[in-house]
PDB file of C-alpha atoms in Angstrom:
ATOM      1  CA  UNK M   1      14.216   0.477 -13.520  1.00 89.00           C
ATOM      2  CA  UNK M   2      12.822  -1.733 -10.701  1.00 93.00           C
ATOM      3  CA  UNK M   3      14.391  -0.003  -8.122  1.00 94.00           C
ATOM      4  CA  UNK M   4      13.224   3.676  -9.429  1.00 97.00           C
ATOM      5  CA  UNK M   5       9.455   2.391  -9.337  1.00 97.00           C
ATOM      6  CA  UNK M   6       9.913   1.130  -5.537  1.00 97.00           C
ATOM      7  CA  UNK M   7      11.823   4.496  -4.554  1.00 98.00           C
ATOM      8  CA  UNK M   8       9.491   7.005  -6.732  1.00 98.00           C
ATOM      9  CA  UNK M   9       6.405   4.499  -5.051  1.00 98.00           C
ATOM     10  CA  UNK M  10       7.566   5.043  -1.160  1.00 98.00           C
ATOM     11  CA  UNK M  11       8.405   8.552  -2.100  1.00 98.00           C
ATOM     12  CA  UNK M  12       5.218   9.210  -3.330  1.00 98.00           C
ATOM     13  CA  UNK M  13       3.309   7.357   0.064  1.00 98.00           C
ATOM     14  CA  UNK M  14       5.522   9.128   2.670  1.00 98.00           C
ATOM     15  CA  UNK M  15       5.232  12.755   1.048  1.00 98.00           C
ATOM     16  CA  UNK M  16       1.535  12.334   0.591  1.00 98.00           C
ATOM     17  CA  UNK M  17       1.010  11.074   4.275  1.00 98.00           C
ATOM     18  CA  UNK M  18       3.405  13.978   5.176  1.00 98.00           C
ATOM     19  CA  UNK M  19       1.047  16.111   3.395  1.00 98.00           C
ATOM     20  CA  UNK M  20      -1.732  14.719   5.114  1.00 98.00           C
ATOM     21  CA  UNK M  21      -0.539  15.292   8.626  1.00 98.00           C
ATOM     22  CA  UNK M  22       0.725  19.009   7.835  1.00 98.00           C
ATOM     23  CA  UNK M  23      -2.676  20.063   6.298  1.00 97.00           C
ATOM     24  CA  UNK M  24      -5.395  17.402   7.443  1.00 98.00           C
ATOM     25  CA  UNK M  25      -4.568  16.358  11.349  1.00 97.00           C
ATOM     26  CA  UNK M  26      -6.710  18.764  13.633  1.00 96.00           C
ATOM     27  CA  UNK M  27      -8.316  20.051  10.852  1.00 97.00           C
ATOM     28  CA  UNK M  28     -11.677  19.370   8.809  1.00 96.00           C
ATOM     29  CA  UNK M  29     -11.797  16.987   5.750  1.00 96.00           C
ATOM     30  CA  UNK M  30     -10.609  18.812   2.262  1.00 97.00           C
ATOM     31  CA  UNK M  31     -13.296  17.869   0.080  1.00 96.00           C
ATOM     32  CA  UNK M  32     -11.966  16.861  -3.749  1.00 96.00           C
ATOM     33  CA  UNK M  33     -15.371  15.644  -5.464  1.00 95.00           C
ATOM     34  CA  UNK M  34     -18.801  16.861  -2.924  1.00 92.00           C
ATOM     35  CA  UNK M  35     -20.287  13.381  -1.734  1.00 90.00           C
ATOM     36  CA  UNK M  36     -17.341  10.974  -3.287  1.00 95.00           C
ATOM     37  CA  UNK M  37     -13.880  11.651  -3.023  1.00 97.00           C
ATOM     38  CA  UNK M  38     -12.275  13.508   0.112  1.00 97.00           C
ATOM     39  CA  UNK M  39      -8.789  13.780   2.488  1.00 98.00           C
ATOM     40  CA  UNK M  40      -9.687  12.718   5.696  1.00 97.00           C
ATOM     41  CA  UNK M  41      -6.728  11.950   8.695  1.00 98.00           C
ATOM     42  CA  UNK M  42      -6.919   8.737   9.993  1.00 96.00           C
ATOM     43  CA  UNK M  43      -4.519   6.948  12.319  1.00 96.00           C
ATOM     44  CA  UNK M  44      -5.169   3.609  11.461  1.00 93.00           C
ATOM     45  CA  UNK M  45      -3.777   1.477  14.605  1.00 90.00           C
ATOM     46  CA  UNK M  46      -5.033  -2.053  12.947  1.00 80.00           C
ATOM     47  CA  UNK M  47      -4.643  -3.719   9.016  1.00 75.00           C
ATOM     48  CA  UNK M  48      -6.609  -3.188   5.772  1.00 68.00           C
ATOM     49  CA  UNK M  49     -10.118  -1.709   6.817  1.00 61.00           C
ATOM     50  CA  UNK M  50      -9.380  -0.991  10.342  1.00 63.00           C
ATOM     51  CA  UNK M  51      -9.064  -5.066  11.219  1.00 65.00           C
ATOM     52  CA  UNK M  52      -7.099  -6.731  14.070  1.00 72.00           C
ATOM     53  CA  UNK M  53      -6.826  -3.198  15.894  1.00 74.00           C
ATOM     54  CA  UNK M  54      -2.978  -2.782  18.395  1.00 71.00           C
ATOM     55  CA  UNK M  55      -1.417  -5.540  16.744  1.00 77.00           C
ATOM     56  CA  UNK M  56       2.234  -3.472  15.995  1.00 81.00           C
ATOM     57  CA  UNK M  57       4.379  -5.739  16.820  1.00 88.00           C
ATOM     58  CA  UNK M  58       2.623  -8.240  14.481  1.00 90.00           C
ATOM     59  CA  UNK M  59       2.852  -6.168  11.521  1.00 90.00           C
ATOM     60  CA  UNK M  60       5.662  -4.814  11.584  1.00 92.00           C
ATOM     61  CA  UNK M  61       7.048  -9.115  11.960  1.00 94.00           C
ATOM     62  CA  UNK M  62       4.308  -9.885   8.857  1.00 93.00           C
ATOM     63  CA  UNK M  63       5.757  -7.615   6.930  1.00 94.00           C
ATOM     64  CA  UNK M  64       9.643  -7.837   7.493  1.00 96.00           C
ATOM     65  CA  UNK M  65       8.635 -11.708   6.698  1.00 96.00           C
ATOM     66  CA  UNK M  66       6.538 -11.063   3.324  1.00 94.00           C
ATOM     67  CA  UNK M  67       8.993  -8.211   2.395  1.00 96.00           C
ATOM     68  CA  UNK M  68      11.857 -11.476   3.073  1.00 97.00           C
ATOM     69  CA  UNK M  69      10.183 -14.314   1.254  1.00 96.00           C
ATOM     70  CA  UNK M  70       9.367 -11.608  -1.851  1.00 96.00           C
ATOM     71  CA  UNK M  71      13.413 -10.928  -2.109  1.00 96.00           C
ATOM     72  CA  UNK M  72      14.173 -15.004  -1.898  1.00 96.00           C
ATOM     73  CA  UNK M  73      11.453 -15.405  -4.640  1.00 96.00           C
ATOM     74  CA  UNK M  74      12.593 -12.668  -6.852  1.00 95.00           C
ATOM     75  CA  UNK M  75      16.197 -13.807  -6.462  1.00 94.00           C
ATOM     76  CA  UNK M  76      15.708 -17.213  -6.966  1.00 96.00           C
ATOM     77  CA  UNK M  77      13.183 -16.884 -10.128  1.00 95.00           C
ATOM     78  CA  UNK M  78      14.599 -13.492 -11.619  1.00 93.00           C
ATOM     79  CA  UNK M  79      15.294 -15.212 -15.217  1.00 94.00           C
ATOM     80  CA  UNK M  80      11.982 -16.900 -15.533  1.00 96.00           C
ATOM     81  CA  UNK M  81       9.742 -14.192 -14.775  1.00 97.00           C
ATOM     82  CA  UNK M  82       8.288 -11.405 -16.839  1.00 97.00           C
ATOM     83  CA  UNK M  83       8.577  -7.899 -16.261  1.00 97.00           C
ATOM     84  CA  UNK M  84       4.938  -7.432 -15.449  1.00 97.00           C
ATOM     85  CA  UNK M  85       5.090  -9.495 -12.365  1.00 97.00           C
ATOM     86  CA  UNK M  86       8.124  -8.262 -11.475  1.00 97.00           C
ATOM     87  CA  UNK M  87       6.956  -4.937 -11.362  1.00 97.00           C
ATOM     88  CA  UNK M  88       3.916  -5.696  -9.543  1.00 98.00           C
ATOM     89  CA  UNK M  89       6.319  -7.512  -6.887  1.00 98.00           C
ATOM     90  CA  UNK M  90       7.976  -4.025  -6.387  1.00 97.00           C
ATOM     91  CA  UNK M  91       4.385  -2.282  -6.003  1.00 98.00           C
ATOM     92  CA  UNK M  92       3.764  -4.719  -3.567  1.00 98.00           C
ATOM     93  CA  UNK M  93       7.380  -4.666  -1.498  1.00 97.00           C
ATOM     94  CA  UNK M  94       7.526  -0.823  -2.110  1.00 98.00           C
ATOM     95  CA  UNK M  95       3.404  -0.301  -0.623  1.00 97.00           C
ATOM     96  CA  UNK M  96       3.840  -2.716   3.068  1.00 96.00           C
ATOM     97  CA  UNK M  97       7.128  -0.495   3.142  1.00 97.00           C
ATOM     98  CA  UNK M  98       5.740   2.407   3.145  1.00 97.00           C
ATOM     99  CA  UNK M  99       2.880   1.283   5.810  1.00 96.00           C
ATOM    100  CA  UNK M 100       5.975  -0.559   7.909  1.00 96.00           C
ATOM    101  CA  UNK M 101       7.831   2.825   7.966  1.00 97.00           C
ATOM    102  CA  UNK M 102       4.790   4.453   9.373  1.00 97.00           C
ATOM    103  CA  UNK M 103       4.240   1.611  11.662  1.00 95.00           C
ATOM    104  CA  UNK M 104       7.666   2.616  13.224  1.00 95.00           C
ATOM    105  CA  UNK M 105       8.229   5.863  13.033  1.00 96.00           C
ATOM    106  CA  UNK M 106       4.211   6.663  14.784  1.00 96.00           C
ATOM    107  CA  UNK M 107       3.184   3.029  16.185  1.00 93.00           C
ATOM    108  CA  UNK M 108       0.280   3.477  13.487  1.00 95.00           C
ATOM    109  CA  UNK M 109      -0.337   3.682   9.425  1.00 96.00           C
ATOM    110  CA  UNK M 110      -1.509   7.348   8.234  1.00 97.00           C
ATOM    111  CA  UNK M 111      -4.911   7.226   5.991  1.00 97.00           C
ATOM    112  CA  UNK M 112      -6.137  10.150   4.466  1.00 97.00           C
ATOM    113  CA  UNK M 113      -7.889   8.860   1.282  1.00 98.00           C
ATOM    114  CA  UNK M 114     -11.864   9.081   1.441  1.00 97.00           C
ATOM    115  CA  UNK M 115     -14.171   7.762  -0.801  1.00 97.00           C
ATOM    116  CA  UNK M 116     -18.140   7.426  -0.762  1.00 94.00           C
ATOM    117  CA  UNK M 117     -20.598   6.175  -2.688  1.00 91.00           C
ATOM    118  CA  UNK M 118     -24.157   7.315  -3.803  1.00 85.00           C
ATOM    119  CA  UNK M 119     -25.639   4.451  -1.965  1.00 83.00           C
ATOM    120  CA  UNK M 120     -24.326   5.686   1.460  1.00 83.00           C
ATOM    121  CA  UNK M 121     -21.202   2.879   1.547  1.00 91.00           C
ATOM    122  CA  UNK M 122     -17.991   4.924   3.080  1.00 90.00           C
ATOM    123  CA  UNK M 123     -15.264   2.627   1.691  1.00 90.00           C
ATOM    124  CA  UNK M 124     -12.476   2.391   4.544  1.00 91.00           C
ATOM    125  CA  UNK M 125      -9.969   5.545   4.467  1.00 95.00           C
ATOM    126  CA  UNK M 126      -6.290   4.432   2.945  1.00 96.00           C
ATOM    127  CA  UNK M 127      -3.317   5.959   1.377  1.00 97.00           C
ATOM    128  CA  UNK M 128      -0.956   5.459  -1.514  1.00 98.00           C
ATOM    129  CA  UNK M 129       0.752   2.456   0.168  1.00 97.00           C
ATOM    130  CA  UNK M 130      -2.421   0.230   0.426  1.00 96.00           C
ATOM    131  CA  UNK M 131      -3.337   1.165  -3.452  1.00 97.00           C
ATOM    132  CA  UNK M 132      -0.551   0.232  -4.861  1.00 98.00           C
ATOM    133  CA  UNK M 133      -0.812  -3.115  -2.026  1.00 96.00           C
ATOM    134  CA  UNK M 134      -4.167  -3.738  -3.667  1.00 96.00           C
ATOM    135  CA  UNK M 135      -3.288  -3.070  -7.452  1.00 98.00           C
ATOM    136  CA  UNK M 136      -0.367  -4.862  -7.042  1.00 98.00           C
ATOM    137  CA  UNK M 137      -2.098  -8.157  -5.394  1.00 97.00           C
ATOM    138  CA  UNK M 138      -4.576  -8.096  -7.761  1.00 98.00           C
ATOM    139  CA  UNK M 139      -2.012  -8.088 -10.716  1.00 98.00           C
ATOM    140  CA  UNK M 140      -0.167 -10.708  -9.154  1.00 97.00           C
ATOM    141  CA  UNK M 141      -3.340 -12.809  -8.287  1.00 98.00           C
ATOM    142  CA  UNK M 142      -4.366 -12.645 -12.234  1.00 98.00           C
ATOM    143  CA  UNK M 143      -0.974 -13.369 -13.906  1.00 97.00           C
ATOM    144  CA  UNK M 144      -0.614 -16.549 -11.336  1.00 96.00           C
ATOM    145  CA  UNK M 145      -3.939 -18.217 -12.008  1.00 97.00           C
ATOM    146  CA  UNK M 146      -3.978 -17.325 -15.848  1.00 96.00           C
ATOM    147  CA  UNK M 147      -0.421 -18.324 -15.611  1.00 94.00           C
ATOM    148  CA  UNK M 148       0.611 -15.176 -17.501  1.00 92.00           C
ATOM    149  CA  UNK M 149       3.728 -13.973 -15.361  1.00 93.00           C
ATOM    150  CA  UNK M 150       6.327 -16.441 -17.121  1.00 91.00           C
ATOM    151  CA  UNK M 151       9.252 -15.462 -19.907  1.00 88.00           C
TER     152      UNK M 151
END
C-alpha cells in the first residue's frame, strides 16, 4: 500500500506539472475561482517561496540526504510505528521526489498553483509536490510532539 501512495503521489506531481508546461508556459494564467484560485507557470529556480534562489546543486544534495535518512528511519523503526506516520513519511519522500526530478530533468521546480486572498496577499505559486511536502510535515510535526505516531 505504501508504495502505491508514493507512485500514484509522483504520478500525480509530474503529470500535473506536465500539464502545466503543455497548456500554461507562454500562455496567460487559466483562471479556476476569479480573484482566488488560478494556474500560473512558474519556474521556480530557488526553495519553498522562491528562497535561496540558483542553489541546484544544494537541493538536489538536501534532498538525496533527507530522502536517505527517511529510508534508515523507516527501516530501522518499521515495527514501532503507526500507519499514519508512515504514510505521511511517504507523502513527504514521494513530494521532494517529485521537486528533485524536476530539479534534474530542467535545473528548476515547475509551479503552477495560484492562490490569492481578498486582502491582496498572493500566497507563493507551488505544485502538488510541495502540498503534499507541507501536509505531510505538518502531520508528522503533530503526531511527534503529541507523541501520537507509535503502535
Amino acid at each position: 500500500m505504501y508504495y502505491i501512495i508514493f507512485v500514484l503521489i509522483i504520478l500525480l506531481d509530474q503529470l500535473t506539472k506536465y500539464g502545466a508546461i503543455k497548456y500554461l508556459k507562454g500562455n496567460q494564467p487559466l483562471v479556476i475561482i476569479e480573484d482566488f484560485l488560478e494556474f500560473s507557470y512558474v519556474e521556480n529556480f530557488g526553495a519553498a517561496f522562491g528562497i535561496l534562489q540558483n542553489r541546484r546543486v544544494f537541493f538536489v544534495l538536501v534532498t538525496i540526504i533527507v530522502i536517505v535518512l527517511i529510508l534508515f528511519f523507516l527501516k530501522r523503526n518499521i515495527y514501532c510505528l503507526n500507519k499514519s506516520i508512515k504514510i505521511s513519511l511517504v507523502m513527504l519522500m514521494a513530494g521532494a521526489i517529485g521537486n528533485l526530478i524536476d530539479r534534474v530533468r530542467f535545473g528548476y521546480v515547475v509551479d503552477f498553483i495560484s492562490v490569492k486572498f481578498r486582502n491582496g496577499y498572493e500566497f507563493p505559486v507551488f505544485n502538488i509536490a510541495d502540498s503534499f511536502i507541507v501536509i505531510s510535515t505538518i502531520l508528522i510535526v503533530y503526531m511527534v510532539l503529541f507523541d501520537k505516531y507509535r503502535v
